[in-house]
PDB file of C-alpha atoms and ligand atoms in Angstrom:
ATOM      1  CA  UNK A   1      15.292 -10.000  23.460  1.00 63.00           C
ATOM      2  CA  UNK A   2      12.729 -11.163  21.018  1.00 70.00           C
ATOM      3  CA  UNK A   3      10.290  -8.990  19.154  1.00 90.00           C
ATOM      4  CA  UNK A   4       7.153  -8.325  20.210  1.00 98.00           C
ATOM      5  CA  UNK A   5       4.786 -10.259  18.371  1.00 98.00           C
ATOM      6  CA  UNK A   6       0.614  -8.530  16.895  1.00 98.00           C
ATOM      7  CA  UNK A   7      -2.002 -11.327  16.456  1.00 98.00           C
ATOM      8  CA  UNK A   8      -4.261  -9.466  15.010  1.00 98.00           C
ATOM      9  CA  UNK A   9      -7.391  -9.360  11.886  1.00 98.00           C
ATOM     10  CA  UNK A  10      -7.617  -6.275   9.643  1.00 97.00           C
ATOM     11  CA  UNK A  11     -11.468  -6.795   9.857  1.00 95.00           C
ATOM     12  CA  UNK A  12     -11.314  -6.739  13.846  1.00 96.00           C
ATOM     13  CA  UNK A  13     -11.295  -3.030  14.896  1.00 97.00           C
ATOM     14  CA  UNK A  14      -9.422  -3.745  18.062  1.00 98.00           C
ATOM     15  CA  UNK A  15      -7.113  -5.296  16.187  1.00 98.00           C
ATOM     16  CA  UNK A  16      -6.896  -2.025  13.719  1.00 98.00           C
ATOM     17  CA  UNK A  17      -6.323  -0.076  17.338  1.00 98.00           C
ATOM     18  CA  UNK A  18      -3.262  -2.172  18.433  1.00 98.00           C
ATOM     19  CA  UNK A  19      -1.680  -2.173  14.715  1.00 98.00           C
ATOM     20  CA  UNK A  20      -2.477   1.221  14.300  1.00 98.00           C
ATOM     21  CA  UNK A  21      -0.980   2.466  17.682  1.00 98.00           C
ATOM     22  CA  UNK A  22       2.242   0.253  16.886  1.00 98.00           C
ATOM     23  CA  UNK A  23       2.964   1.511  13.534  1.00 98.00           C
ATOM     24  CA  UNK A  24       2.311   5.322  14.313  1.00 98.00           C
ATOM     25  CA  UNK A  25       4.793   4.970  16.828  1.00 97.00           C
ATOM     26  CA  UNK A  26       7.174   3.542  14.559  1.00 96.00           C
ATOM     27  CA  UNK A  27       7.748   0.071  17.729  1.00 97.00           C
ATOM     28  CA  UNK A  28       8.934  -2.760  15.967  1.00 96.00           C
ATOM     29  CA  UNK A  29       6.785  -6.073  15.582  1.00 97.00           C
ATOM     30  CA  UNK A  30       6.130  -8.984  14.080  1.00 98.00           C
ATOM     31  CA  UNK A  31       3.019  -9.068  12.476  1.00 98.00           C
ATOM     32  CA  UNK A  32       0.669 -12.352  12.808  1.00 98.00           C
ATOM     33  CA  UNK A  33      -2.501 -12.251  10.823  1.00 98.00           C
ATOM     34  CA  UNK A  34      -5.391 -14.312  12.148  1.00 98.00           C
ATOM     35  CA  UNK A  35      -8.218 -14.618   9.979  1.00 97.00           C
ATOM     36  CA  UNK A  36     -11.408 -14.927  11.751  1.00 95.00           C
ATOM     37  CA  UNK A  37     -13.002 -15.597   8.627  1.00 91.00           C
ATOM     38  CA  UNK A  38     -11.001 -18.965   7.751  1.00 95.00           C
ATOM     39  CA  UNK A  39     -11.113 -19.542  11.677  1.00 96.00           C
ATOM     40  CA  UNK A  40      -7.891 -19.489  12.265  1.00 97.00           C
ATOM     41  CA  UNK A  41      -8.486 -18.350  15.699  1.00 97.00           C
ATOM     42  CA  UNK A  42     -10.303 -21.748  16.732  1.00 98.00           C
ATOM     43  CA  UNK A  43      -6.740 -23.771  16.185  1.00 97.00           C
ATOM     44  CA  UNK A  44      -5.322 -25.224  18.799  1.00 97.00           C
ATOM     45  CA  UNK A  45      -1.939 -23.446  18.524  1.00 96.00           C
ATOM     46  CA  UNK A  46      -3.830 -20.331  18.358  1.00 98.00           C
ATOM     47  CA  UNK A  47      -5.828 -21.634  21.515  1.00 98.00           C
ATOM     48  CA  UNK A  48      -3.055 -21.974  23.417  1.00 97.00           C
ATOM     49  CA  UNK A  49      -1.986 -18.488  22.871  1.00 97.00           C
ATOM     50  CA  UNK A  50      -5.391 -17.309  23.690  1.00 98.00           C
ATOM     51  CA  UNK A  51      -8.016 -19.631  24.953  1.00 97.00           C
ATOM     52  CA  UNK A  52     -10.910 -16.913  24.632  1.00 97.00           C
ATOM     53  CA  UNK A  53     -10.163 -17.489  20.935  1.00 98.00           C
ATOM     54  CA  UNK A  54     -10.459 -13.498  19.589  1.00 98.00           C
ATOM     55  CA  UNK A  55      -8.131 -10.992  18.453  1.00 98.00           C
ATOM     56  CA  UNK A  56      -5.906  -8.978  19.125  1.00 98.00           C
ATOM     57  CA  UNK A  57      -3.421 -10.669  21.294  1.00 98.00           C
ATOM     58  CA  UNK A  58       0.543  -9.462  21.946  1.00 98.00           C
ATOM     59  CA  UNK A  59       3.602 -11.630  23.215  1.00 98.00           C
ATOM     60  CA  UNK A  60       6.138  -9.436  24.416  1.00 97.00           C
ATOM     61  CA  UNK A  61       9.014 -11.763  25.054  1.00 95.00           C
ATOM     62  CA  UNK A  62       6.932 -14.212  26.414  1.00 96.00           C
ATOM     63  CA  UNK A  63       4.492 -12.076  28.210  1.00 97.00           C
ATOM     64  CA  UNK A  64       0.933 -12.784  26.755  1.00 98.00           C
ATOM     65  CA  UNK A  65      -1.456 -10.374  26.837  1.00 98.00           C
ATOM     66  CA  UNK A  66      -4.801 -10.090  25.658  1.00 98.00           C
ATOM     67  CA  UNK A  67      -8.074  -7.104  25.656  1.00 98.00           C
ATOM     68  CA  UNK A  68      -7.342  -3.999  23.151  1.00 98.00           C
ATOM     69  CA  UNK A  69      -7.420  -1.635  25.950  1.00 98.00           C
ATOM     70  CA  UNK A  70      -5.102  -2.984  28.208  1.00 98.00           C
ATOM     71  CA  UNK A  71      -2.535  -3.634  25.651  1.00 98.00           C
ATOM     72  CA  UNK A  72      -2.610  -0.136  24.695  1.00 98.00           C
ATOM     73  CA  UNK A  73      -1.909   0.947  28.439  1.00 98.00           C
ATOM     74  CA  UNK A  74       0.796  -1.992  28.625  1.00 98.00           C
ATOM     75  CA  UNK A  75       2.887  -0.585  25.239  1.00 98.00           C
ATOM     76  CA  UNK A  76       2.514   3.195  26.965  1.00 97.00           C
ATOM     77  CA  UNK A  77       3.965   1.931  29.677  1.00 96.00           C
ATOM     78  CA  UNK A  78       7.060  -0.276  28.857  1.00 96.00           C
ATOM     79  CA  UNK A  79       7.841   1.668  25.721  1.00 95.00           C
ATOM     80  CA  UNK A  80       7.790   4.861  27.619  1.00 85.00           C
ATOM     81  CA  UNK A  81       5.744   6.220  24.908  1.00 94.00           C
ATOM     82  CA  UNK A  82       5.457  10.728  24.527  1.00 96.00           C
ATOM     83  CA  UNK A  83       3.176  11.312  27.595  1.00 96.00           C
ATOM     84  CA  UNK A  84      -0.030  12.684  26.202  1.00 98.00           C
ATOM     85  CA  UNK A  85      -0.776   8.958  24.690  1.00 98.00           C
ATOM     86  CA  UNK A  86      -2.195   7.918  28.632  1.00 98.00           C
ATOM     87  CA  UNK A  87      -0.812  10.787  30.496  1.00 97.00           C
ATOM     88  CA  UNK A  88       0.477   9.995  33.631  1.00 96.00           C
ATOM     89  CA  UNK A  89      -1.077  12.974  35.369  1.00 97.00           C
ATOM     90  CA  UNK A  90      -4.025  11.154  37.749  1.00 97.00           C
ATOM     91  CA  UNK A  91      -6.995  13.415  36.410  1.00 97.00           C
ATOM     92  CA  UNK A  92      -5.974  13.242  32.611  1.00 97.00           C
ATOM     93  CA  UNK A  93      -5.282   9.731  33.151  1.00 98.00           C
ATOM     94  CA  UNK A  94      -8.626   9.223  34.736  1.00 98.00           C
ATOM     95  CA  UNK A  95     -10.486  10.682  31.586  1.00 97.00           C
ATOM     96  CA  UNK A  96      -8.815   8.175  29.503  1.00 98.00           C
ATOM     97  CA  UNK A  97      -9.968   5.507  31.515  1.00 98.00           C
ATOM     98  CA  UNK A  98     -13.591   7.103  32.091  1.00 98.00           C
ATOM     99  CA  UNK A  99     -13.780   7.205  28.326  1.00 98.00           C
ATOM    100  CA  UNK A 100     -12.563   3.431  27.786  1.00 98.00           C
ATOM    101  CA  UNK A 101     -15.094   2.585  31.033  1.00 98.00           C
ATOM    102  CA  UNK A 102     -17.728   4.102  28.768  1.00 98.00           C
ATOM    103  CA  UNK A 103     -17.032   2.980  25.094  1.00 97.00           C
ATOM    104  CA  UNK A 104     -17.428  -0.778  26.164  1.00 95.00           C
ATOM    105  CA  UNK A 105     -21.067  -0.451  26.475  1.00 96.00           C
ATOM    106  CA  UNK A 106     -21.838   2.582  24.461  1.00 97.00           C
ATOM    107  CA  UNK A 107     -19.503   2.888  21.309  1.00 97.00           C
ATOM    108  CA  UNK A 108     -17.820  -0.738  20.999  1.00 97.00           C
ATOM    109  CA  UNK A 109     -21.362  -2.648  21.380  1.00 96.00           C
ATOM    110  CA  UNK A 110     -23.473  -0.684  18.901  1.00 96.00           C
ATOM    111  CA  UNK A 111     -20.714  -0.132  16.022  1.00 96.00           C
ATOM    112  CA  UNK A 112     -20.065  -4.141  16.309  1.00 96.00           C
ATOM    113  CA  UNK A 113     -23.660  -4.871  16.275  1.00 96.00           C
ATOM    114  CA  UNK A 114     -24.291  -2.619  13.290  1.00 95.00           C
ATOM    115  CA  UNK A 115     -21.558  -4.446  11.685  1.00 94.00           C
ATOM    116  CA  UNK A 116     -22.292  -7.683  12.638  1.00 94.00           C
ATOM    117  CA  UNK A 117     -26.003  -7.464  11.332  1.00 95.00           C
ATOM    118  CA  UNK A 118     -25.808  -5.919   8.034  1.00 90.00           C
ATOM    119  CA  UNK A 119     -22.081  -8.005   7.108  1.00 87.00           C
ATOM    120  CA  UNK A 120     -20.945 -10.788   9.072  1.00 89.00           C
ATOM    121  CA  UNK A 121     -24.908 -12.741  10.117  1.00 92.00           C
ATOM    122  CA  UNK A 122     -26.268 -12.670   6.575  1.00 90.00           C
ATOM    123  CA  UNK A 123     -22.993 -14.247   4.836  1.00 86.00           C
ATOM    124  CA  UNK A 124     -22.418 -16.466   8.150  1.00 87.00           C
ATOM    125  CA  UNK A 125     -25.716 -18.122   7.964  1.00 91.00           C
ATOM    126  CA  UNK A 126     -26.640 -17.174   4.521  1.00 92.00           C
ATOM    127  CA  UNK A 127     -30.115 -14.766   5.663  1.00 92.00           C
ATOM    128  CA  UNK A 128     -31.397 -11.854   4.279  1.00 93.00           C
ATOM    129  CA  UNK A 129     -30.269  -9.088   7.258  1.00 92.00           C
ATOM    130  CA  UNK A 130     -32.495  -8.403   9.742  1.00 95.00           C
ATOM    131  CA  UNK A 131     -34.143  -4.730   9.400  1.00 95.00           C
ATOM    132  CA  UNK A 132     -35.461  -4.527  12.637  1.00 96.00           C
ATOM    133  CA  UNK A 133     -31.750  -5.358  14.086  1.00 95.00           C
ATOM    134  CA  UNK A 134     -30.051  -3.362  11.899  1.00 95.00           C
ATOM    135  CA  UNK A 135     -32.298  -0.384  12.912  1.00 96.00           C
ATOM    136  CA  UNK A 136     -32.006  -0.792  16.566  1.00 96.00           C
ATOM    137  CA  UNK A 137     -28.412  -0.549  15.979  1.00 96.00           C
ATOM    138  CA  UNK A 138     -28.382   1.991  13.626  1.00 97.00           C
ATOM    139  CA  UNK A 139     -30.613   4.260  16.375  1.00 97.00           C
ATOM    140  CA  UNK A 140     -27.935   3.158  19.394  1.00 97.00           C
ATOM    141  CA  UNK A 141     -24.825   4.055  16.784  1.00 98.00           C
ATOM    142  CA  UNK A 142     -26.995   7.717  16.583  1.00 98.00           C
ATOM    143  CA  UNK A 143     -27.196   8.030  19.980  1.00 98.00           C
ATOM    144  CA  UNK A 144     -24.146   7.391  20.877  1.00 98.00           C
ATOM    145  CA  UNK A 145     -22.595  10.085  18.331  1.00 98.00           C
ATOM    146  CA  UNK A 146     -24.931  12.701  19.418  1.00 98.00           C
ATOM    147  CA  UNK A 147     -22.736  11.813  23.014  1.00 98.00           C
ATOM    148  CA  UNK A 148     -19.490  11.812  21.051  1.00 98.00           C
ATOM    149  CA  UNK A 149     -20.499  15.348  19.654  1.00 98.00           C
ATOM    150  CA  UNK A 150     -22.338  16.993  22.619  1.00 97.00           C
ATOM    151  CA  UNK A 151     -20.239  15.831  25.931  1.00 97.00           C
ATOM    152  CA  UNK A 152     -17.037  14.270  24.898  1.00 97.00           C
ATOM    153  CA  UNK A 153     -15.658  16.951  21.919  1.00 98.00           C
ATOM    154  CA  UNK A 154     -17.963  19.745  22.992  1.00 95.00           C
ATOM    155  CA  UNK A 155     -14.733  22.221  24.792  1.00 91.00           C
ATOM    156  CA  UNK A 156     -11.522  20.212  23.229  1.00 97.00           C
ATOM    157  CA  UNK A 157     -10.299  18.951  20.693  1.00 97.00           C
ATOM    158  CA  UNK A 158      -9.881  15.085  21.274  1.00 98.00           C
ATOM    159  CA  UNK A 159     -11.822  12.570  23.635  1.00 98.00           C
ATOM    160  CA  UNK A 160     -10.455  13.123  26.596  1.00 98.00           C
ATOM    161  CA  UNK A 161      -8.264  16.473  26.416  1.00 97.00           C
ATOM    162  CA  UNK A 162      -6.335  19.217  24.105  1.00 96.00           C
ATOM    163  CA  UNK A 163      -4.269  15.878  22.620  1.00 98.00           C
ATOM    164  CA  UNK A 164      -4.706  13.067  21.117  1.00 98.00           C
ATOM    165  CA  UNK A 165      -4.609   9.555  23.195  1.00 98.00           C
ATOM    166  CA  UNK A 166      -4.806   5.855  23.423  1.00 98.00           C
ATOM    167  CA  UNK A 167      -9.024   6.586  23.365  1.00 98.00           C
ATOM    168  CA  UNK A 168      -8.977   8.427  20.240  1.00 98.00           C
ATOM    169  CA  UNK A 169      -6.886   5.608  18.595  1.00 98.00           C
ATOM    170  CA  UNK A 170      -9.331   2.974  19.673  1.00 98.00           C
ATOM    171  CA  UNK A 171     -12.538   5.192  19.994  1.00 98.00           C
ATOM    172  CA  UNK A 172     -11.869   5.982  15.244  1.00 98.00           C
ATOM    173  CA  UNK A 173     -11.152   2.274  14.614  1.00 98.00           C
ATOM    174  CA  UNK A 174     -13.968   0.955  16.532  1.00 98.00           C
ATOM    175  CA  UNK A 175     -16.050   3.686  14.121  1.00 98.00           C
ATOM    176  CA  UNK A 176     -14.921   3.576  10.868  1.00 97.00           C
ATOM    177  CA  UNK A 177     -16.275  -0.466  11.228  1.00 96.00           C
ATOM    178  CA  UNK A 178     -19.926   1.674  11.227  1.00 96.00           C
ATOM    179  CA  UNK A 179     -18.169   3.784   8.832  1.00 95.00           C
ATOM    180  CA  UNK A 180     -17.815   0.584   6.369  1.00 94.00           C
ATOM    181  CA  UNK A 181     -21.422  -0.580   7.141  1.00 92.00           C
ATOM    182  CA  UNK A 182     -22.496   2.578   5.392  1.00 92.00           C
ATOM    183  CA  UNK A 183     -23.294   4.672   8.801  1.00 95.00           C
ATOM    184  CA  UNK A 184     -23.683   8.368   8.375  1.00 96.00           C
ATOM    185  CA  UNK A 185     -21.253   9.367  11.254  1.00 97.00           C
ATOM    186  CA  UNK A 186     -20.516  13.090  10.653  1.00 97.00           C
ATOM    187  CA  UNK A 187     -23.912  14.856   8.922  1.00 97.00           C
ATOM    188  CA  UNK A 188     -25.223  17.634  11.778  1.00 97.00           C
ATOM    189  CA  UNK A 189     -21.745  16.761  14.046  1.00 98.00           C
ATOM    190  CA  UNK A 190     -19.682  19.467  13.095  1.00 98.00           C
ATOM    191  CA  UNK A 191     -17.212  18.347  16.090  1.00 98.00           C
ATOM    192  CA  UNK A 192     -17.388  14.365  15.029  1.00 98.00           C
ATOM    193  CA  UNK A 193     -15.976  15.215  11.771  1.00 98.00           C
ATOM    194  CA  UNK A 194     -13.469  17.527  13.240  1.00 98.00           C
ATOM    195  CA  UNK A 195     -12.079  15.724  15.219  1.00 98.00           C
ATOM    196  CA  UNK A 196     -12.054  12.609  13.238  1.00 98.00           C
ATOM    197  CA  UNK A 197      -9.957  14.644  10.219  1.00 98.00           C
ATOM    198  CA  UNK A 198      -7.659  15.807  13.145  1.00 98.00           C
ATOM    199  CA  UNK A 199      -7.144  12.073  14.661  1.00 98.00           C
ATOM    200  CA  UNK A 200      -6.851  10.860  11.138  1.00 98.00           C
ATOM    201  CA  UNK A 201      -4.343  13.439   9.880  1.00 97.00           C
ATOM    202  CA  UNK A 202      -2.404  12.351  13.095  1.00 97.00           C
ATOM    203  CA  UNK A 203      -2.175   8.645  12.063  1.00 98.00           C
ATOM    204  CA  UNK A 204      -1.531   8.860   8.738  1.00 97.00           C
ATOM    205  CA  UNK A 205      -0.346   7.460   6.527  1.00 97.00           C
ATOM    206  CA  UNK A 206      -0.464   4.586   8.639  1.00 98.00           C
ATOM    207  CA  UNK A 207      -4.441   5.141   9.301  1.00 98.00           C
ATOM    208  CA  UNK A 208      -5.034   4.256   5.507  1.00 97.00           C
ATOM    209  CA  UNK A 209      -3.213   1.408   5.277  1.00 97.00           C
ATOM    210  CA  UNK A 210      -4.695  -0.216   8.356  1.00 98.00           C
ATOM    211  CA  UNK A 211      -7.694   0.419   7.081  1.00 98.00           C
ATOM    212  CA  UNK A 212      -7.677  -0.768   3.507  1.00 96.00           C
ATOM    213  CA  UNK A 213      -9.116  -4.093   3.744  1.00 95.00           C
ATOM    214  CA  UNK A 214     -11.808  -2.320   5.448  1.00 95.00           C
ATOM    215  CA  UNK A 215     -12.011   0.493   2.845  1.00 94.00           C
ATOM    216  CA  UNK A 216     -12.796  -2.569   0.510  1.00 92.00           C
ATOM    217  CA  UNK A 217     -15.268  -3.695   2.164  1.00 88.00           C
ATOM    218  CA  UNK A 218     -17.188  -0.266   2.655  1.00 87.00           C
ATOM    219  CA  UNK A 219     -16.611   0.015  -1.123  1.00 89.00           C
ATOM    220  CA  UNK A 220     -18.758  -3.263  -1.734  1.00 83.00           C
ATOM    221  CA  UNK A 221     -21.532  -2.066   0.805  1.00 76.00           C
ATOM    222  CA  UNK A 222     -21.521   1.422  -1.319  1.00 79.00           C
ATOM    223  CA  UNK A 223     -22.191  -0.729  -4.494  1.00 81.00           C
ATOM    224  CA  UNK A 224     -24.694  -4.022  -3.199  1.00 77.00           C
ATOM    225  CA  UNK A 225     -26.449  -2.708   0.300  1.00 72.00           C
ATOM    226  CA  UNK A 226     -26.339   1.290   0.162  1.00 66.00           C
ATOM    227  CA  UNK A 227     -30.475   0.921   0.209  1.00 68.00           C
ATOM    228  CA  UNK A 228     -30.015  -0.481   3.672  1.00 71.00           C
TER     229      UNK A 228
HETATM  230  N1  GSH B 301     -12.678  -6.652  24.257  1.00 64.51           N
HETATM  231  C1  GSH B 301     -11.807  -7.288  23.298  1.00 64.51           C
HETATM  232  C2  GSH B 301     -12.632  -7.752  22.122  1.00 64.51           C
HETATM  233  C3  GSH B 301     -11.900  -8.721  21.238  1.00 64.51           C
HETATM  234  C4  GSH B 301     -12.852  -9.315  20.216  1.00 64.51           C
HETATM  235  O1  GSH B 301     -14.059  -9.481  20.460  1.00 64.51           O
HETATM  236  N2  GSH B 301     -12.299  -9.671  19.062  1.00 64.51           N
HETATM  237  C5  GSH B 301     -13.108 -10.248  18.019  1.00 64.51           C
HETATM  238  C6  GSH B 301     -12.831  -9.566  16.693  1.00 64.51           C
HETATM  239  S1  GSH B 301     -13.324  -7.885  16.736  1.00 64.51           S
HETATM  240  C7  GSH B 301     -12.740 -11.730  17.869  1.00 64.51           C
HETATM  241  O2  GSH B 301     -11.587 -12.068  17.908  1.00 64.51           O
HETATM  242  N3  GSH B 301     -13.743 -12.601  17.708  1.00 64.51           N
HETATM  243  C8  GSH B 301     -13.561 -13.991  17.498  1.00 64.51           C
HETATM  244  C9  GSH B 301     -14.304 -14.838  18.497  1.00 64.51           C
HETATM  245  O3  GSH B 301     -14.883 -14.282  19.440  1.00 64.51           O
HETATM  246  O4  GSH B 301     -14.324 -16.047  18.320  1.00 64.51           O
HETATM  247  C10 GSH B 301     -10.701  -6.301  22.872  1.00 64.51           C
HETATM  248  O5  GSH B 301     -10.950  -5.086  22.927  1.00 64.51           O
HETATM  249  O6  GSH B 301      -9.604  -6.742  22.521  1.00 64.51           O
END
């Protein structure tokens, strides 16, 4: 049977999710790095793979599939993965998917945003970044933590029970990319920073070395944009 095959960015937090997932459970794969940033995901043998042209994407023997989320569920499920990643239980179950219902909208859209404005826009079309977009964000990102803090951790210990899942896997890589933008995540959200020492602690050491070519970048926003 041939390996299952990651096409994936370091940069792209889903991507991070998927990689991250894979190598904390020790499943072998073959990695393929796409770099957005050399647009290696508008070729046409990338195309073909996956004609919405974005990252991540598995094949598993042949079987493509794309959309973080779902490829999270699909490895739980035909790796038989330890039950409390997406529990099979129906109510447990149902607060992972309530939580990945919710993050679209609420966690996934203002971290990327924040992201997007204050890194990718200004060195895409070469413009100073736009303050009044970057503060929108940075309000939605607060928001959205206060939720994090006050509904989601306020009785347990992860997202969406007493231990960890698929959500708090791709819930901490879609925030440390606000994390690297310089976003104060954890200051008055004693449970936020809990929780994410806990999920980290979990992942590592594989959670630092998914994330180092985003620590780099964080590192250059610390030094050149920390005003913003
Ligand atoms: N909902 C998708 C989002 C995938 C996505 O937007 N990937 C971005 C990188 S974070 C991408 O590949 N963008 C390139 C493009 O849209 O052309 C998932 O969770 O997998």
């Amino acid at each position: 049977m041939a390996a299952l095959k990651l096409y994936f960015d370091p940069m792209s937090q889903p991507s991070r999710a998927v990689l991250l997932f894979l190598k904390a459970n020790s499943i072998p794969f073959i990695e393929k790095q796409i770099t957005l940033r050399k647009g290696e995901h508008l070729t046409e043998e990338f195309l073909r793979i996956n004609p919405f042209h974005k990252v991540p994407v598995i094949d598993d023997n042949g079987f493509i599939l794309t959309e973080s989320v779902a490829i999270l569920k699909y490895l739980c499920g035909s790796r038989h993965m330890p039950e409390h990643w997406y529990p099979v239980d129906v109510c447990r179950r149902a607060r992972v998917d309530e939580f990945f219902g919710w993050q679209h909208t609420n966690l996934w859209l203002p971290s990327s945003l924040l992201f997007r404005t204050k890194y990718i826009e200004p060195r895409l079309k070469n413009i100073p970044v736009d303050l009044e977009k970057l503060h929108r964000a940075k309000v939605s990102m607060d928001q959205t933590l206060d939720q994090l803090e006050n509904v989601f951790l306020r009785r347990q210990d992860y997202l969406c029970g007493d231990d960890i899942s698929i959500a708090d896997v791709h819930a901490i890589c879609v925030l440390m990319q606000a994390d690297a933008a310089g976003h104060d995540l954890i200051t008055g959200r004693p449970r936020v920073a809990d929780w994410i020492g806990r999920v980290k602690l979990r992942l590592q050491p594989h959670f630092d070395d998914v994330h180092s070519t985003l620590y780099a970048v964080r590192e250059k926003f610390a030094r050149t944009q920390a005003n913003l």
